[in-house]
Amino acid sequence: MLITLLFVALLAFYVAWNLGANDVANAMGTSVGSKAVTLKQAIIIAGVLEFTGAVLFGHEVTETLATKIANPALFAATPQILVTGMVTVLISCGVWLQIATSRGLPVSSSHAVVGAIAGFSWVALGVGAIDWSSIGLITIGWVLTPLISGAIAALFYSQIKHWILDQPNQVVQLQEWIPWLSTLLLGVFGVIVLPSLTEPLTNFVIEQTGFNIPTYDIPLLTGAIAAVGLTIISWRQLGDKRDKGEILPNPVERLFARFQLLSACFVAFAHGSNDVGNAIAPLAAIVYINRTGSVPTDGITIPLWILILGGAGIVGGLAVWGKKVIATIGENIIALQPSSGFCAELATATTILIASRLGLPVSTSHALVGGVVGIGLVQNIKSIKFQTLKGIAAAWLITIPVSALLSAAIFSIALILFV
């Protein structure tokens, strides 16, 4: 059993590696493409934040996926079948993500997981075991996510272009807009990141004072202080016409580069805390079955070493294989400036928030590609490289069926050989 666990741990690391190479590259692609950061800087920044997010806050999503990734009640009498299914999910997702990454195609790891679950469940329990309503929701999300993100990015960028970039005195205009941009940036990303970050502080204050503080009070206060601080710092940086003794070629774009880098940091942290579960939830379920001899039907505790394994895999994959997807997002759709890259990331985060409120499953890669295309439509439709988009759309369409077929085939072979 120890050899089996070691094998499954390596598979989870392999999936996390591919997830880092594909999904995390999405988060940093626009920042590298707009020259806000270098590729090396992006890998270091994203690596630190992804790992931190995965280890500190990855347990909740992983716990949910480990207990609800397939209907555990159906496998209660045959936990070994569920273990075999989880192994096939890891292999299928890892292989498909590696294929997509090798071709520089940004795809959704969440969709790959759903497809793989559908594949092995079909073979194990029949077609009735597949949650077709979830597949339908994902299809709706696949269509709506890039459209919504593109519309929001086009709206953001058209306003920034009109009120700042196309004005004769860009610096003066930007000075007036900095408080609003700071509030918008920290407001959108704060909703995603701050509640998780400040939850321990909120619990500590409640325990020490006895006051039942509303959940969002501390995040709101933290966000307000951060917005004021960012505004003051940005005003000072914009007023300083020199950087390391040299005249800034474009102080407006340089400031947008800092805003964009901050937004990319938020995306990386949030991604690490959420999507790491796609790689390590099957491992967590298998470890639980091995320890207890039963299928997890309720909440389970995720061992720290599993979270560290997932975080390390994400960082390694980003560093070694992430360049191709970063190039696709940042350079091969349209040419990006920091101002346009900032709008694309802001639109992505806003879309994720809206979709979450509507209960639609969303993909960061779908939203980010849609945002970049939306900006291209505002700039010049001829600047969009539609050949790149055709390849991306094809990869999106076949992710679920390919991962399902892979999983079904591998599970069938495993049943013959091992069960």
CSV table of C-alpha atoms in Angstrom, one decimal:
chain,number,residue,atom,x,y,z
A,1,MET,CA,0.0,0.0,0.0
A,2,LEU,CA,2.9,2.3,0.7
A,3,ILE,CA,4.1,1.9,-2.9
A,4,THR,CA,0.6,2.6,-4.1
A,5,LEU,CA,0.4,5.8,-2.1
A,6,LEU,CA,3.8,6.9,-3.3
A,7,PHE,CA,2.7,6.3,-6.9
A,8,VAL,CA,-0.5,8.3,-6.4
A,9,ALA,CA,1.4,11.1,-4.7
A,10,LEU,CA,3.7,11.3,-7.8
A,11,LEU,CA,0.6,11.4,-10.0
A,12,ALA,CA,-0.9,14.3,-8.0
A,13,PHE,CA,2.5,16.1,-8.2
A,14,TYR,CA,2.4,15.5,-12.0
A,15,VAL,CA,-1.1,17.0,-12.3
A,16,ALA,CA,-0.1,20.0,-10.1
A,17,TRP,CA,3.0,20.4,-12.3
A,18,ASN,CA,0.9,20.6,-15.5
A,19,LEU,CA,-1.7,22.8,-13.8
A,20,GLY,CA,1.1,25.3,-12.9
A,21,ALA,CA,2.4,25.2,-16.4
A,22,ASN,CA,-1.0,25.9,-17.9
A,23,ASP,CA,-3.4,27.7,-15.5
A,24,VAL,CA,-0.8,29.8,-13.6
A,25,ALA,CA,0.7,30.9,-16.9
A,26,ASN,CA,-2.7,32.4,-17.6
A,27,ALA,CA,-2.5,34.6,-14.5
A,28,MET,CA,0.9,36.0,-15.5
A,29,GLY,CA,0.6,36.0,-19.3
A,30,THR,CA,-0.7,39.5,-19.7
A,31,SER,CA,1.9,41.0,-17.3
A,32,VAL,CA,4.7,39.4,-19.2
A,33,GLY,CA,3.2,40.3,-22.6
A,34,SER,CA,2.8,43.9,-21.6
A,35,LYS,CA,6.4,44.0,-20.3
A,36,ALA,CA,5.1,44.9,-16.8
A,37,VAL,CA,7.4,42.2,-15.5
A,38,THR,CA,10.0,39.9,-17.1
A,39,LEU,CA,9.4,36.2,-17.5
A,40,LYS,CA,11.8,35.4,-14.6
A,41,GLN,CA,10.2,37.9,-12.3
A,42,ALA,CA,6.7,36.6,-13.2
A,43,ILE,CA,7.7,33.0,-12.4
A,44,ILE,CA,9.2,34.0,-9.0
A,45,ILE,CA,6.3,36.2,-8.0
A,46,ALA,CA,3.6,33.7,-9.1
A,47,GLY,CA,5.5,30.8,-7.6
A,48,VAL,CA,5.7,32.4,-4.1
A,49,LEU,CA,2.0,33.5,-4.1
A,50,GLU,CA,0.6,30.3,-5.7
A,51,PHE,CA,2.5,28.2,-3.1
A,52,THR,CA,1.3,30.4,-0.2
A,53,GLY,CA,-2.3,30.3,-1.4
A,54,ALA,CA,-2.2,26.6,-1.9
A,55,VAL,CA,-0.7,25.7,1.5
A,56,LEU,CA,-2.6,28.3,3.6
A,57,PHE,CA,-6.1,28.2,2.0
A,58,GLY,CA,-6.2,25.2,-0.4
A,59,HIS,CA,-7.7,22.8,2.2
A,60,GLU,CA,-11.3,24.0,1.9
A,61,VAL,CA,-11.6,23.5,-1.9
A,62,THR,CA,-9.6,20.3,-1.7
A,63,GLU,CA,-11.9,19.0,1.0
A,64,THR,CA,-15.0,19.7,-1.0
A,65,LEU,CA,-13.6,18.0,-4.2
A,66,ALA,CA,-12.4,15.0,-2.2
A,67,THR,CA,-15.8,14.3,-0.8
A,68,LYS,CA,-18.0,15.5,-3.7
A,69,ILE,CA,-15.8,14.8,-6.7
A,70,ALA,CA,-18.0,11.7,-7.3
A,71,ASN,CA,-21.1,10.5,-5.4
A,72,PRO,CA,-19.4,8.7,-2.4
A,73,ALA,CA,-22.6,6.8,-1.5
A,74,LEU,CA,-22.4,4.9,-4.8
A,75,PHE,CA,-18.9,3.6,-3.9
A,76,ALA,CA,-19.5,2.9,-0.2
A,77,ALA,CA,-19.4,-0.9,-0.7
A,78,THR,CA,-16.5,-0.8,-3.1
A,79,PRO,CA,-14.0,1.8,-1.9
A,80,GLN,CA,-11.3,0.2,-4.0
A,81,ILE,CA,-13.2,1.0,-7.2
A,82,LEU,CA,-13.3,4.7,-6.1
A,83,VAL,CA,-9.5,4.6,-5.5
A,84,THR,CA,-9.0,3.2,-9.0
A,85,GLY,CA,-11.3,5.9,-10.4
A,86,MET,CA,-9.3,8.7,-8.6
A,87,VAL,CA,-6.1,7.4,-10.0
A,88,THR,CA,-7.5,7.5,-13.6
A,89,VAL,CA,-8.7,11.0,-13.0
A,90,LEU,CA,-5.2,12.1,-12.1
A,91,ILE,CA,-3.6,10.3,-15.1
A,92,SER,CA,-6.2,11.7,-17.6
A,93,CYS,CA,-6.0,15.3,-16.4
A,94,GLY,CA,-2.2,15.2,-16.2
A,95,VAL,CA,-1.9,13.9,-19.7
A,96,TRP,CA,-4.4,16.3,-21.3
A,97,LEU,CA,-3.0,19.3,-19.5
A,98,GLN,CA,0.5,18.3,-20.7
A,99,ILE,CA,-0.6,17.9,-24.3
A,100,ALA,CA,-2.4,21.3,-24.2
A,101,THR,CA,0.6,23.0,-22.5
A,102,SER,CA,3.1,21.6,-25.0
A,103,ARG,CA,1.1,23.3,-27.8
A,104,GLY,CA,0.8,26.6,-25.8
A,105,LEU,CA,-3.0,26.2,-25.4
A,106,PRO,CA,-4.7,27.6,-22.3
A,107,VAL,CA,-7.3,25.1,-21.1
A,108,SER,CA,-9.4,24.6,-17.9
A,109,SER,CA,-8.1,22.1,-15.4
A,110,SER,CA,-11.5,22.2,-13.7
A,111,HIS,CA,-13.2,21.1,-16.9
A,112,ALA,CA,-10.6,18.3,-17.4
A,113,VAL,CA,-11.4,17.0,-13.9
A,114,VAL,CA,-15.1,17.0,-14.6
A,115,GLY,CA,-14.6,15.2,-17.9
A,116,ALA,CA,-12.3,12.6,-16.2
A,117,ILE,CA,-14.9,12.0,-13.5
A,118,ALA,CA,-17.6,11.5,-16.0
A,119,GLY,CA,-15.4,9.0,-17.9
A,120,PHE,CA,-14.7,6.7,-15.1
A,121,SER,CA,-18.1,7.0,-13.5
A,122,TRP,CA,-19.7,6.0,-16.9
A,123,VAL,CA,-17.6,2.8,-17.0
A,124,ALA,CA,-18.0,2.0,-13.3
A,125,LEU,CA,-21.7,2.8,-12.8
A,126,GLY,CA,-23.3,3.4,-16.2
A,127,VAL,CA,-24.4,6.5,-18.0
A,128,GLY,CA,-26.9,7.4,-15.3
A,129,ALA,CA,-24.0,8.2,-12.9
A,130,ILE,CA,-23.0,11.3,-14.9
A,131,ASP,CA,-24.3,14.6,-13.7
A,132,TRP,CA,-25.5,15.9,-17.0
A,133,SER,CA,-26.8,19.1,-15.4
A,134,SER,CA,-23.2,20.0,-14.4
A,135,ILE,CA,-22.0,19.3,-17.9
A,136,GLY,CA,-24.8,21.6,-19.2
A,137,LEU,CA,-23.8,24.4,-16.8
A,138,ILE,CA,-20.1,24.1,-17.8
A,139,THR,CA,-21.2,24.4,-21.5
A,140,ILE,CA,-23.2,27.5,-20.6
A,141,GLY,CA,-20.2,28.9,-18.7
A,142,TRP,CA,-17.9,28.0,-21.7
A,143,VAL,CA,-20.0,30.3,-23.9
A,144,LEU,CA,-20.8,33.1,-21.5
A,145,THR,CA,-17.4,33.5,-19.7
A,146,PRO,CA,-15.3,34.9,-22.6
A,147,LEU,CA,-18.3,37.0,-23.8
A,148,ILE,CA,-18.9,38.6,-20.4
A,149,SER,CA,-15.2,39.1,-19.8
A,150,GLY,CA,-14.6,40.5,-23.2
A,151,ALA,CA,-17.5,43.0,-22.8
A,152,ILE,CA,-16.2,44.1,-19.4
A,153,ALA,CA,-12.6,44.5,-20.6
A,154,ALA,CA,-13.8,46.5,-23.6
A,155,LEU,CA,-15.8,48.8,-21.3
A,156,PHE,CA,-12.9,49.3,-18.9
A,157,TYR,CA,-10.3,49.9,-21.6
A,158,SER,CA,-12.5,52.2,-23.7
A,159,GLN,CA,-13.0,54.4,-20.6
A,160,ILE,CA,-9.3,54.5,-19.8
A,161,LYS,CA,-8.5,55.1,-23.4
A,162,HIS,CA,-11.0,58.0,-23.7
A,163,TRP,CA,-10.3,59.7,-20.3
A,164,ILE,CA,-6.6,59.1,-20.0
A,165,LEU,CA,-4.6,57.6,-22.9
A,166,ASP,CA,-6.2,59.8,-25.6
A,167,GLN,CA,-5.9,63.1,-23.6
A,168,PRO,CA,-3.2,65.6,-24.4
A,169,ASN,CA,-2.0,65.6,-20.8
A,170,GLN,CA,-2.1,62.0,-19.7
A,171,VAL,CA,-0.3,62.5,-16.4
A,172,VAL,CA,-2.8,65.1,-15.1
A,173,GLN,CA,-5.7,62.9,-16.1
A,174,LEU,CA,-4.3,59.9,-14.5
A,175,GLN,CA,-3.7,61.8,-11.2
A,176,GLU,CA,-7.4,62.5,-11.1
A,177,TRP,CA,-8.3,58.8,-11.8
A,178,ILE,CA,-5.8,57.2,-9.5
A,179,PRO,CA,-8.2,57.1,-6.4
A,180,TRP,CA,-10.9,55.5,-8.6
A,181,LEU,CA,-8.6,53.0,-10.2
A,182,SER,CA,-7.1,52.1,-6.8
A,183,THR,CA,-10.6,51.5,-5.3
A,184,LEU,CA,-11.7,49.5,-8.3
A,185,LEU,CA,-8.6,47.3,-8.3
A,186,LEU,CA,-8.7,46.6,-4.5
A,187,GLY,CA,-12.5,46.3,-4.5
A,188,VAL,CA,-12.7,43.6,-7.2
A,189,PHE,CA,-9.7,41.6,-6.0
A,190,GLY,CA,-10.4,42.3,-2.4
A,191,VAL,CA,-13.7,40.4,-2.6
A,192,ILE,CA,-11.8,37.4,-3.9
A,193,VAL,CA,-8.7,37.5,-1.7
A,194,LEU,CA,-9.3,39.5,1.5
A,195,PRO,CA,-12.0,37.4,3.1
A,196,SER,CA,-9.7,34.4,3.1
A,197,LEU,CA,-6.7,36.4,4.3
A,198,THR,CA,-8.5,38.2,7.1
A,199,GLU,CA,-10.6,35.2,8.4
A,200,PRO,CA,-8.0,34.2,11.0
A,201,LEU,CA,-7.8,37.8,12.3
A,202,THR,CA,-11.6,38.0,12.5
A,203,ASN,CA,-11.8,34.8,14.5
A,204,PHE,CA,-9.0,36.0,16.8
A,205,VAL,CA,-10.7,39.3,17.5
A,206,ILE,CA,-14.0,37.5,18.2
A,207,GLU,CA,-12.3,35.1,20.6
A,208,GLN,CA,-10.5,37.9,22.4
A,209,THR,CA,-13.2,40.5,22.6
A,210,GLY,CA,-16.3,38.4,22.6
A,211,PHE,CA,-17.9,40.8,20.0
A,212,ASN,CA,-19.6,39.0,17.1
A,213,ILE,CA,-18.0,41.0,14.3
A,214,PRO,CA,-19.7,40.7,10.8
A,215,THR,CA,-17.7,38.6,8.4
A,216,TYR,CA,-16.9,41.4,6.0
A,217,ASP,CA,-16.1,44.2,8.4
A,218,ILE,CA,-12.4,43.6,8.7
A,219,PRO,CA,-12.0,42.9,4.9
A,220,LEU,CA,-13.8,46.1,4.1
A,221,LEU,CA,-11.6,48.1,6.6
A,222,THR,CA,-8.5,46.5,5.3
A,223,GLY,CA,-9.5,47.2,1.7
A,224,ALA,CA,-10.3,50.9,2.4
A,225,ILE,CA,-6.9,51.4,4.1
A,226,ALA,CA,-5.1,49.7,1.3
A,227,ALA,CA,-6.9,51.8,-1.4
A,228,VAL,CA,-6.0,55.0,0.4
A,229,GLY,CA,-2.4,53.8,0.7
A,230,LEU,CA,-2.2,52.7,-2.9
A,231,THR,CA,-3.6,56.1,-4.0
A,232,ILE,CA,-1.0,58.1,-2.0
A,233,ILE,CA,1.9,55.9,-3.2
A,234,SER,CA,0.8,56.1,-6.8
A,235,TRP,CA,0.5,59.9,-6.7
A,236,ARG,CA,4.1,60.1,-5.4
A,237,GLN,CA,5.4,57.7,-8.1
A,238,LEU,CA,3.6,59.5,-10.8
A,239,GLY,CA,5.0,62.8,-9.6
A,240,ASP,CA,8.5,61.5,-9.7
A,241,LYS,CA,9.7,61.8,-13.3
A,242,ARG,CA,12.8,59.8,-12.7
A,243,ASP,CA,13.5,56.1,-12.2
A,244,LYS,CA,17.0,55.1,-11.1
A,245,GLY,CA,18.3,58.4,-12.5
A,246,GLU,CA,16.6,58.1,-16.0
A,247,ILE,CA,13.6,59.9,-17.4
A,248,LEU,CA,10.7,57.6,-17.6
A,249,PRO,CA,9.7,57.0,-21.3
A,250,ASN,CA,6.0,56.8,-20.4
A,251,PRO,CA,5.1,57.4,-16.7
A,252,VAL,CA,1.5,56.6,-17.3
A,253,GLU,CA,2.2,53.1,-18.7
A,254,ARG,CA,4.8,52.6,-16.0
A,255,LEU,CA,2.2,53.2,-13.3
A,256,PHE,CA,-0.3,50.9,-15.0
A,257,ALA,CA,2.4,48.3,-15.0
A,258,ARG,CA,2.5,48.5,-11.2
A,259,PHE,CA,-1.3,48.2,-11.0
A,260,GLN,CA,-1.2,45.3,-13.4
A,261,LEU,CA,1.5,43.5,-11.4
A,262,LEU,CA,-0.6,43.9,-8.2
A,263,SER,CA,-3.6,42.5,-9.9
A,264,ALA,CA,-1.5,39.5,-11.2
A,265,CYS,CA,-0.4,38.8,-7.6
A,266,PHE,CA,-4.0,38.7,-6.5
A,267,VAL,CA,-4.9,36.3,-9.4
A,268,ALA,CA,-2.0,34.0,-8.5
A,269,PHE,CA,-2.8,33.9,-4.8
A,270,ALA,CA,-6.5,33.2,-5.5
A,271,HIS,CA,-5.7,30.6,-8.1
A,272,GLY,CA,-3.3,28.7,-5.7
A,273,SER,CA,-6.0,28.6,-3.0
A,274,ASN,CA,-8.7,27.4,-5.3
A,275,ASP,CA,-7.4,25.3,-8.2
A,276,VAL,CA,-4.8,23.3,-6.2
A,277,GLY,CA,-7.7,21.1,-5.3
A,278,ASN,CA,-8.0,19.8,-8.8
A,279,ALA,CA,-4.6,18.2,-8.5
A,280,ILE,CA,-4.6,16.9,-4.9
A,281,ALA,CA,-8.2,16.1,-4.0
A,282,PRO,CA,-8.1,12.6,-5.5
A,283,LEU,CA,-4.9,12.0,-3.5
A,284,ALA,CA,-6.6,13.3,-0.3
A,285,ALA,CA,-9.5,10.9,-0.9
A,286,ILE,CA,-7.2,7.9,-1.5
A,287,VAL,CA,-5.2,8.7,1.6
A,288,TYR,CA,-8.4,8.8,3.6
A,289,ILE,CA,-9.6,5.5,2.2
A,290,ASN,CA,-6.2,3.9,2.9
A,291,ARG,CA,-6.3,5.1,6.6
A,292,THR,CA,-9.9,4.4,7.4
A,293,GLY,CA,-11.0,1.7,4.9
A,294,SER,CA,-14.1,3.6,4.1
A,295,VAL,CA,-15.2,6.2,1.5
A,296,PRO,CA,-15.2,9.8,2.6
A,297,THR,CA,-18.8,11.0,2.8
A,298,ASP,CA,-18.4,14.2,4.8
A,299,GLY,CA,-15.6,16.7,5.5
A,300,ILE,CA,-12.1,15.3,5.9
A,301,THR,CA,-8.9,16.8,7.2
A,302,ILE,CA,-6.3,17.4,4.5
A,303,PRO,CA,-2.8,16.6,5.7
A,304,LEU,CA,-0.3,19.5,5.3
A,305,TRP,CA,2.1,17.4,3.3
A,306,ILE,CA,-0.5,17.0,0.6
A,307,LEU,CA,-1.0,20.8,0.3
A,308,ILE,CA,2.8,21.3,0.2
A,309,LEU,CA,3.0,18.7,-2.5
A,310,GLY,CA,0.4,20.4,-4.6
A,311,GLY,CA,1.9,23.9,-4.1
A,312,ALA,CA,5.4,22.6,-5.0
A,313,GLY,CA,4.1,20.9,-8.1
A,314,ILE,CA,2.4,24.1,-9.3
A,315,VAL,CA,5.6,26.2,-8.8
A,316,GLY,CA,7.7,23.6,-10.6
A,317,GLY,CA,5.4,23.3,-13.6
A,318,LEU,CA,5.2,27.1,-14.0
A,319,ALA,CA,9.0,27.5,-13.8
A,320,VAL,CA,9.8,24.7,-16.3
A,321,TRP,CA,6.9,24.5,-18.7
A,322,GLY,CA,4.9,27.8,-18.3
A,323,LYS,CA,6.6,29.8,-21.1
A,324,LYS,CA,4.5,28.6,-24.0
A,325,VAL,CA,1.1,29.4,-22.5
A,326,ILE,CA,2.4,32.7,-21.2
A,327,ALA,CA,3.5,33.6,-24.7
A,328,THR,CA,0.1,32.6,-26.1
A,329,ILE,CA,-1.9,34.7,-23.7
A,330,GLY,CA,0.5,37.7,-23.5
A,331,GLU,CA,1.8,38.0,-27.1
A,332,ASN,CA,0.0,35.7,-29.6
A,333,ILE,CA,-3.5,37.2,-29.4
A,334,ILE,CA,-2.8,40.9,-29.5
A,335,ALA,CA,0.1,43.2,-28.5
A,336,LEU,CA,-0.5,44.4,-25.0
A,337,GLN,CA,0.5,47.5,-23.0
A,338,PRO,CA,0.3,47.6,-19.2
A,339,SER,CA,-2.9,49.7,-19.4
A,340,SER,CA,-4.6,47.1,-21.6
A,341,GLY,CA,-3.2,44.2,-19.7
A,342,PHE,CA,-4.5,45.7,-16.4
A,343,CYS,CA,-8.0,45.9,-17.9
A,344,ALA,CA,-7.9,42.3,-19.1
A,345,GLU,CA,-7.0,41.0,-15.6
A,346,LEU,CA,-9.6,43.3,-13.9
A,347,ALA,CA,-12.2,42.0,-16.3
A,348,THR,CA,-11.2,38.4,-15.6
A,349,ALA,CA,-11.6,38.9,-11.9
A,350,THR,CA,-15.0,40.7,-12.3
A,351,THR,CA,-16.3,38.0,-14.5
A,352,ILE,CA,-15.3,35.3,-12.0
A,353,LEU,CA,-17.2,37.2,-9.3
A,354,ILE,CA,-20.3,37.7,-11.4
A,355,ALA,CA,-20.3,34.0,-12.5
A,356,SER,CA,-19.8,32.8,-8.9
A,357,ARG,CA,-22.8,34.8,-7.8
A,358,LEU,CA,-24.9,33.3,-10.6
A,359,GLY,CA,-23.6,29.8,-9.7
A,360,LEU,CA,-21.9,29.3,-13.1
A,361,PRO,CA,-18.7,27.2,-13.2
A,362,VAL,CA,-16.0,29.4,-14.8
A,363,SER,CA,-12.5,29.1,-16.1
A,364,THR,CA,-9.8,31.7,-15.6
A,365,SER,CA,-8.3,30.9,-19.0
A,366,HIS,CA,-11.7,31.4,-20.7
A,367,ALA,CA,-12.2,34.8,-19.0
A,368,LEU,CA,-8.7,36.0,-19.6
A,369,VAL,CA,-8.7,35.1,-23.3
A,370,GLY,CA,-12.1,36.8,-23.6
A,371,GLY,CA,-10.7,39.9,-21.9
A,372,VAL,CA,-7.7,40.2,-24.2
A,373,VAL,CA,-10.0,39.8,-27.3
A,374,GLY,CA,-12.3,42.5,-25.9
A,375,ILE,CA,-9.4,44.9,-25.7
A,376,GLY,CA,-8.4,44.0,-29.2
A,377,LEU,CA,-11.8,44.9,-30.5
A,378,VAL,CA,-11.5,48.3,-28.9
A,379,GLN,CA,-8.0,48.9,-30.3
A,380,ASN,CA,-8.4,47.5,-33.8
A,381,ILE,CA,-10.0,44.2,-34.8
A,382,LYS,CA,-7.3,43.6,-37.4
A,383,SER,CA,-4.8,43.4,-34.5
A,384,ILE,CA,-6.4,40.2,-33.2
A,385,LYS,CA,-4.6,37.0,-34.3
A,386,PHE,CA,-7.6,34.8,-35.1
A,387,GLN,CA,-5.5,31.8,-36.0
A,388,THR,CA,-4.4,31.6,-32.4
A,389,LEU,CA,-8.0,31.9,-31.2
A,390,LYS,CA,-9.1,29.0,-33.4
A,391,GLY,CA,-6.6,26.7,-31.7
A,392,ILE,CA,-7.6,27.9,-28.2
A,393,ALA,CA,-11.3,27.5,-28.9
A,394,ALA,CA,-10.7,24.0,-30.3
A,395,ALA,CA,-8.8,23.0,-27.1
A,396,TRP,CA,-11.7,24.4,-25.0
A,397,LEU,CA,-14.3,22.4,-26.9
A,398,ILE,CA,-12.5,19.0,-26.7
A,399,THR,CA,-11.2,19.3,-23.1
A,400,ILE,CA,-14.2,17.5,-21.5
A,401,PRO,CA,-14.7,14.7,-24.1
A,402,VAL,CA,-11.0,14.0,-24.5
A,403,SER,CA,-10.4,13.8,-20.7
A,404,ALA,CA,-13.6,11.7,-20.4
A,405,LEU,CA,-12.5,9.2,-23.1
A,406,LEU,CA,-9.0,9.0,-21.6
A,407,SER,CA,-10.4,8.3,-18.2
A,408,ALA,CA,-12.8,5.7,-19.4
A,409,ALA,CA,-10.1,3.9,-21.4
A,410,ILE,CA,-7.6,3.9,-18.5
A,411,PHE,CA,-10.2,2.9,-16.0
A,412,SER,CA,-11.4,0.0,-18.2
A,413,ILE,CA,-7.8,-1.3,-18.5
A,414,ALA,CA,-7.2,-0.8,-14.7
A,415,LEU,CA,-10.4,-2.9,-13.9
A,416,ILE,CA,-9.1,-5.7,-16.1
A,417,LEU,CA,-5.6,-5.7,-14.7
A,418,PHE,CA,-6.0,-4.8,-11.0
A,419,VAL,CA,-9.5,-5.2,-9.7
